[in-house]
XYZ file of N, CA, C and O in Angstrom:
528
model
N 74.290 115.945 42.687
C 74.583 114.557 42.456
C 74.245 113.712 43.692
O 73.656 112.664 43.567
N 74.615 114.205 44.893
C 74.292 113.467 46.105
C 72.791 113.358 46.298
O 72.298 112.347 46.757
N 72.063 114.421 45.944
C 70.609 114.411 46.071
C 70.015 113.320 45.208
O 69.131 112.600 45.619
N 70.510 113.178 43.973
C 70.025 112.151 43.056
C 70.304 110.761 43.622
O 69.449 109.886 43.578
N 71.503 110.549 44.169
C 71.848 109.269 44.758
C 70.958 108.966 45.956
O 70.514 107.834 46.144
N 70.684 109.983 46.764
C 69.811 109.802 47.921
C 68.413 109.393 47.462
O 67.822 108.461 48.006
N 67.881 110.093 46.463
C 66.553 109.770 45.944
C 66.522 108.375 45.346
O 65.570 107.620 45.570
N 67.543 108.039 44.590
C 67.619 106.705 43.992
C 67.635 105.639 45.085
O 66.919 104.640 44.998
N 68.434 105.858 46.123
C 68.499 104.916 47.240
C 67.152 104.797 47.937
O 66.717 103.708 48.304
N 66.490 105.935 48.122
C 65.177 105.939 48.789
C 64.153 105.157 47.969
O 63.384 104.362 48.514
N 64.148 105.367 46.663
C 63.220 104.659 45.780
C 63.487 103.159 45.812
O 62.557 102.347 45.871
N 64.757 102.779 45.800
C 65.104 101.357 45.878
C 64.686 100.767 47.217
O 64.203 99.638 47.275
N 64.836 101.536 48.288
C 64.424 101.070 49.611
C 62.911 100.841 49.647
O 62.449 99.843 50.186
N 62.154 101.751 49.066
C 60.700 101.605 49.017
C 60.344 100.312 48.281
O 59.489 99.543 48.729
N 61.011 100.055 47.184
C 60.763 98.832 46.425
C 61.052 97.582 47.239
O 60.275 96.616 47.209
N 62.156 97.587 47.975
C 62.494 96.427 48.811
C 61.449 96.219 49.908
O 61.032 95.087 50.178
N 61.024 97.305 50.533
C 60.033 97.207 51.611
C 58.709 96.663 51.057
O 58.104 95.758 51.648
N 58.264 97.191 49.918
C 57.016 96.709 49.328
C 57.136 95.243 48.923
O 56.189 94.463 49.117
N 58.267 94.872 48.363
C 58.473 93.472 47.980
C 58.416 92.549 49.181
O 57.785 91.484 49.139
N 59.055 92.953 50.265
C 59.045 92.144 51.482
C 57.636 92.068 52.066
O 57.197 91.011 52.513
N 56.928 93.190 52.041
C 55.570 93.222 52.584
C 54.672 92.255 51.810
O 53.955 91.458 52.399
N 54.739 92.296 50.484
C 53.901 91.419 49.657
C 54.280 89.960 49.871
O 53.413 89.088 49.980
N 55.570 89.672 49.950
C 56.020 88.290 50.171
C 55.509 87.761 51.508
O 55.009 86.624 51.586
N 55.608 88.586 52.544
C 55.105 88.167 53.856
C 53.597 87.965 53.841
O 53.078 87.012 54.416
N 52.890 88.871 53.171
C 51.437 88.748 53.092
C 51.045 87.465 52.365
O 50.187 86.710 52.822
N 51.672 87.216 51.205
C 51.327 86.032 50.422
C 51.672 84.756 51.187
O 50.949 83.766 51.108
N 52.758 84.795 51.952
C 53.114 83.648 52.783
C 52.057 83.375 53.840
O 51.644 82.223 54.043
N 51.618 84.421 54.505
C 50.566 84.261 55.525
C 49.270 83.781 54.882
O 48.588 82.907 55.425
N 48.954 84.320 53.728
C 47.727 83.924 53.030
C 47.780 82.447 52.646
O 46.800 81.718 52.818
N 48.917 81.994 52.153
C 49.037 80.598 51.735
C 48.940 79.642 52.919
O 48.600 78.475 52.745
N 49.229 80.126 54.109
C 49.112 79.312 55.316
C 47.736 79.444 55.974
O 47.513 78.932 57.062
N 46.833 80.166 55.313
C 45.491 80.334 55.846
C 45.369 81.416 56.898
O 44.378 81.469 57.622
N 46.364 82.273 56.988
C 46.368 83.349 57.987
C 46.208 84.703 57.318
O 46.965 85.642 57.608
N 45.229 84.847 56.451
C 45.067 86.074 55.682
C 44.844 87.285 56.582
O 45.472 88.333 56.381
N 43.975 87.157 57.569
C 43.686 88.295 58.451
C 44.944 88.756 59.170
O 45.221 89.961 59.254
N 45.721 87.821 59.671
C 46.961 88.163 60.351
C 47.955 88.779 59.360
O 48.644 89.741 59.687
N 48.004 88.241 58.148
C 48.881 88.780 57.114
C 48.533 90.218 56.776
O 49.426 91.055 56.577
N 47.240 90.517 56.710
C 46.795 91.887 56.432
C 47.211 92.810 57.564
O 47.741 93.899 57.330
N 46.988 92.377 58.784
C 47.325 93.204 59.944
C 48.830 93.508 59.972
O 49.246 94.660 60.144
N 49.630 92.484 59.770
C 51.085 92.661 59.787
C 51.532 93.533 58.619
O 52.368 94.422 58.779
N 50.958 93.293 57.440
C 51.340 94.070 56.252
C 50.981 95.539 56.409
O 51.774 96.421 56.064
N 49.793 95.812 56.905
C 49.380 97.204 57.105
C 50.282 97.903 58.117
O 50.673 99.059 57.919
N 50.627 97.198 59.180
C 51.519 97.767 60.186
C 52.913 97.996 59.594
O 53.545 99.020 59.850
N 53.386 97.066 58.793
C 54.697 97.177 58.153
C 54.736 98.378 57.211
O 55.702 99.148 57.219
N 53.678 98.545 56.419
C 53.602 99.708 55.527
C 53.646 101.006 56.330
O 54.319 101.963 55.945
N 52.934 101.019 57.437
C 52.868 102.227 58.269
C 54.224 102.545 58.882
O 54.687 103.674 58.812
N 54.872 101.558 59.463
C 56.114 101.828 60.176
C 57.295 102.038 59.233
O 58.158 102.876 59.499
N 57.349 101.297 58.138
C 58.508 101.366 57.243
C 58.405 102.474 56.192
O 59.415 103.045 55.807
N 57.178 102.731 55.712
C 57.023 103.689 54.609
C 56.082 104.844 54.912
O 55.847 105.688 54.056
N 55.500 104.852 56.106
C 54.524 105.873 56.472
C 53.350 105.871 55.490
O 52.858 106.921 55.085
N 52.920 104.667 55.120
C 51.766 104.505 54.235
C 50.652 103.859 55.042
O 50.825 102.770 55.593
N 49.523 104.538 55.089
C 48.371 104.074 55.845
C 47.274 103.682 54.851
O 46.768 104.528 54.107
N 46.928 102.407 54.834
C 45.909 101.918 53.894
C 44.587 102.642 54.118
O 43.903 103.004 53.159
N 44.221 102.886 55.362
C 42.975 103.611 55.640
C 43.024 105.016 55.045
O 42.023 105.511 54.524
N 44.180 105.653 55.118
C 44.331 106.989 54.541
C 44.203 106.916 53.015
O 43.570 107.773 52.402
N 44.791 105.903 52.414
C 44.682 105.720 50.962
C 43.218 105.612 50.562
O 42.789 106.183 49.562
N 42.447 104.885 51.346
C 41.031 104.694 51.026
C 40.226 105.990 51.154
O 39.241 106.172 50.461
N 40.665 106.890 52.012
C 39.918 108.122 52.272
C 40.220 109.249 51.285
O 39.365 110.083 51.024
N 41.446 109.289 50.782
C 41.875 110.432 49.977
C 41.278 110.434 48.573
O 41.113 109.375 47.958
N 40.984 111.634 48.092
C 40.569 111.811 46.701
C 41.808 111.713 45.818
O 42.940 111.818 46.296
N 41.602 111.559 44.532
C 42.682 111.241 43.608
C 43.874 112.195 43.686
O 45.023 111.747 43.810
N 43.659 113.489 43.611
C 44.788 114.429 43.604
C 45.536 114.430 44.939
O 46.766 114.483 44.965
N 44.794 114.366 46.036
C 45.436 114.296 47.344
C 46.182 112.976 47.507
O 47.267 112.935 48.096
N 45.610 111.913 46.982
C 46.251 110.606 47.037
C 47.550 110.610 46.231
O 48.574 110.091 46.682
N 47.516 111.232 45.064
C 48.717 111.323 44.232
C 49.822 112.059 44.998
O 50.976 111.607 45.020
N 49.485 113.152 45.651
C 50.473 113.897 46.443
C 50.993 113.053 47.607
O 52.201 113.005 47.867
N 50.078 112.388 48.287
C 50.426 111.534 49.428
C 51.448 110.475 49.016
O 52.427 110.226 49.726
N 51.237 109.871 47.853
C 52.115 108.795 47.402
C 53.434 109.304 46.834
O 54.481 108.716 47.089
N 53.384 110.403 46.092
C 54.633 110.926 45.527
C 55.526 111.518 46.622
O 56.748 111.455 46.510
N 54.936 112.048 47.689
C 55.727 112.529 48.827
C 56.511 111.398 49.476
O 57.532 111.621 50.118
N 56.028 110.188 49.286
C 56.685 109.016 49.866
C 57.577 108.301 48.842
O 57.987 107.173 49.043
N 57.837 108.995 47.728
C 58.761 108.526 46.682
C 58.308 107.234 46.006
O 59.142 106.426 45.598
N 57.008 107.035 45.874
C 56.521 105.842 45.196
C 56.517 106.053 43.687
O 56.069 107.089 43.195
N 57.028 105.071 42.984
C 57.048 105.100 41.523
C 55.827 104.359 40.993
O 55.071 103.750 41.763
N 55.656 104.373 39.685
C 54.554 103.638 39.062
C 54.635 102.150 39.407
O 53.612 101.508 39.678
N 55.841 101.610 39.429
C 56.015 100.194 39.762
C 55.612 99.909 41.209
O 55.015 98.879 41.503
N 55.933 100.822 42.097
C 55.523 100.662 43.492
C 53.997 100.676 43.596
O 53.410 99.898 44.355
N 53.378 101.563 42.834
C 51.912 101.647 42.859
C 51.296 100.357 42.338
O 50.255 99.919 42.841
N 51.922 99.733 41.355
C 51.416 98.453 40.842
C 51.417 97.398 41.945
O 50.496 96.589 42.040
N 52.435 97.422 42.795
C 52.484 96.498 43.926
C 51.341 96.793 44.898
O 50.662 95.877 45.367
N 51.117 98.079 45.178
C 50.003 98.447 46.058
C 48.658 98.069 45.452
O 47.739 97.665 46.171
N 48.532 98.186 44.130
C 47.295 97.776 43.452
C 47.043 96.297 43.711
O 45.924 95.899 44.062
N 48.072 95.480 43.560
C 47.920 94.038 43.811
C 47.471 93.776 45.240
O 46.597 92.936 45.485
N 48.041 94.507 46.166
C 47.673 94.346 47.569
C 46.232 94.779 47.812
O 45.470 94.086 48.499
N 45.829 95.899 47.224
C 44.445 96.362 47.395
C 43.448 95.373 46.788
O 42.354 95.184 47.341
N 43.808 94.743 45.700
C 42.932 93.719 45.117
C 42.769 92.567 46.098
O 41.657 92.068 46.311
N 43.867 92.151 46.706
C 43.801 91.083 47.714
C 42.905 91.492 48.882
O 42.103 90.689 49.375
N 43.052 92.742 49.321
C 42.208 93.230 50.413
C 40.739 93.238 50.003
O 39.861 92.880 50.789
N 40.474 93.674 48.781
C 39.102 93.679 48.281
C 38.510 92.283 48.222
O 37.355 92.073 48.584
N 39.321 91.334 47.775
C 38.864 89.938 47.730
C 38.554 89.428 49.134
O 37.532 88.785 49.364
N 39.436 89.720 50.078
C 39.264 89.225 51.441
C 38.066 89.867 52.130
O 37.244 89.192 52.734
N 37.974 91.181 52.033
C 36.914 91.908 52.736
C 35.608 91.948 51.949
O 34.591 92.386 52.487
N 35.658 91.529 50.678
C 34.486 91.625 49.801
C 33.951 93.057 49.823
O 32.758 93.302 50.000
N 34.861 94.002 49.617
C 34.531 95.418 49.702
C 35.050 96.127 48.451
O 36.257 96.138 48.189
N 34.137 96.721 47.715
C 34.499 97.337 46.447
C 35.331 98.599 46.590
O 35.975 99.015 45.630
N 35.376 99.211 47.764
C 36.183 100.421 47.907
C 37.660 100.129 47.651
O 38.386 100.983 47.144
N 38.110 98.929 47.986
C 39.502 98.556 47.703
C 39.736 98.473 46.197
O 40.762 98.911 45.696
N 38.772 97.896 45.492
C 38.878 97.790 44.034
C 38.861 99.177 43.389
O 39.639 99.454 42.481
N 37.975 100.028 43.859
C 37.890 101.382 43.293
C 39.196 102.139 43.500
O 39.675 102.835 42.596
N 39.788 101.994 44.667
C 41.045 102.683 44.940
C 42.171 102.073 44.115
O 43.078 102.789 43.677
N 42.122 100.782 43.874
C 43.136 100.129 43.039
C 43.094 100.693 41.616
O 44.143 100.938 41.007
N 41.902 100.922 41.107
C 41.761 101.515 39.770
C 42.368 102.920 39.756
O 43.095 103.294 38.834
N 42.087 103.688 40.792
C 42.633 105.044 40.881
C 44.161 104.999 40.976
O 44.848 105.803 40.342
N 44.703 104.045 41.727
C 46.161 103.926 41.811
C 46.767 103.602 40.449
O 47.839 104.100 40.115
N 46.080 102.788 39.675
C 46.560 102.505 38.311
C 46.558 103.779 37.466
O 47.483 104.012 36.681
N 45.535 104.589 37.616
C 45.481 105.855 36.878
C 46.631 106.772 37.301
O 47.273 107.406 36.456
N 46.892 106.829 38.596
C 47.991 107.641 39.099
C 49.329 107.103 38.581
O 50.209 107.876 38.209
N 49.471 105.795 38.537
C 50.701 105.195 38.006
C 50.918 105.613 36.558
O 52.044 105.930 36.156
N 49.845 105.642 35.774
C 49.953 106.101 34.386
C 50.401 107.563 34.338
O 51.244 107.930 33.519
N 49.848 108.380 35.215
C 50.209 109.797 35.245
C 51.660 110.003 35.677
O 52.378 110.799 35.081
N 52.079 109.275 36.696
C 53.444 109.413 37.193
C 54.456 108.976 36.138
O 55.488 109.607 35.951
N 54.156 107.893 35.454
C 55.104 107.354 34.479
C 54.986 108.026 33.118
O 55.824 107.803 32.248
N 53.944 108.824 32.937
C 53.675 109.458 31.640
C 53.525 108.447 30.516
O 53.868 108.719 29.369
N 53.051 107.258 30.877
C 52.794 106.228 29.869
C 51.473 105.550 30.178
O 51.021 105.525 31.323
N 50.909 104.994 29.150
C 49.692 104.203 29.298
C 50.117 102.744 29.189
O 50.543 102.293 28.133
N 50.040 102.028 30.275
C 50.517 100.658 30.337
C 49.406 99.679 29.983
O 48.322 99.711 30.582
N 49.698 98.802 29.033
C 48.728 97.766 28.678
C 48.507 96.812 29.842
O 47.394 96.338 30.054
N 49.556 96.561 30.610
C 49.417 95.685 31.770
C 48.471 96.307 32.796
O 47.578 95.639 33.314
N 48.660 97.587 33.080
C 47.768 98.259 34.038
C 46.343 98.306 33.508
O 45.388 98.159 34.281
N 46.207 98.500 32.207
C 44.860 98.496 31.621
C 44.201 97.128 31.816
O 43.007 97.042 32.139
N 44.969 96.061 31.630
C 44.442 94.709 31.831
C 44.035 94.472 33.270
O 42.987 93.878 33.537
N 44.848 94.940 34.190
C 44.533 94.794 35.618
C 43.264 95.572 35.942
O 42.384 95.079 36.659
N 43.133 96.770 35.402
C 41.931 97.576 35.630
C 40.699 96.844 35.113
O 39.653 96.824 35.778
N 40.800 96.228 33.965
C 39.658 95.466 33.406
C 39.306 94.284 34.306
O 38.134 93.991 34.532
N 40.323 93.598 34.835
C 40.075 92.482 35.749
C 39.376 92.976 37.022
O 38.469 92.316 37.540
N 39.797 94.116 37.509
C 39.164 94.687 38.714
C 37.703 95.003 38.416
O 36.818 94.696 39.229
N 37.444 95.617 37.279
C 36.062 95.960 36.934
C 35.195 94.723 36.828
O 34.024 94.743 37.217
N 35.768 93.637 36.313
C 35.015 92.375 36.236
C 34.686 91.863 37.636
O 33.578 91.402 37.879
N 35.641 91.971 38.570
C 35.381 91.561 39.953
C 34.255 92.400 40.554
O 33.425 91.887 41.291
N 34.268 93.685 40.232
C 33.263 94.584 40.794
C 31.865 94.267 40.260
O 30.888 94.528 40.948
N 31.797 93.736 39.068
C 30.494 93.438 38.461
C 29.966 92.063 38.811
O 28.860 91.704 38.428
N 30.748 91.270 39.548
C 30.291 89.933 39.918
C 29.355 89.968 41.094
O 29.371 90.771 41.935
């Protein structure tokens, strides 16, 4: 029972950290400080959750799935990371962020054991960005 409570608390903490990271990033972006927002957000992910965006970009799907599940990320957490990777792709004009976002959506489907229409829509939007 204590183990379940610990895991539940950890998952909730991850959600709070990701929410704060996205809010800070969007705030910096709205003030025209996107580069600084990215730097701060990436550092925040690294220090608070031991998530390295560069590592995410390098890992193949199965290794990436292990990397993320070891850090107690749920499908909802991955959706937040997908949104962030899309922002990074838009800023850097680099399709590797979009490709990884699609893979994260696939992993989210696998973790949740459901096929989400919302994630499917996001994947289609990403593919449209990639074809522009």
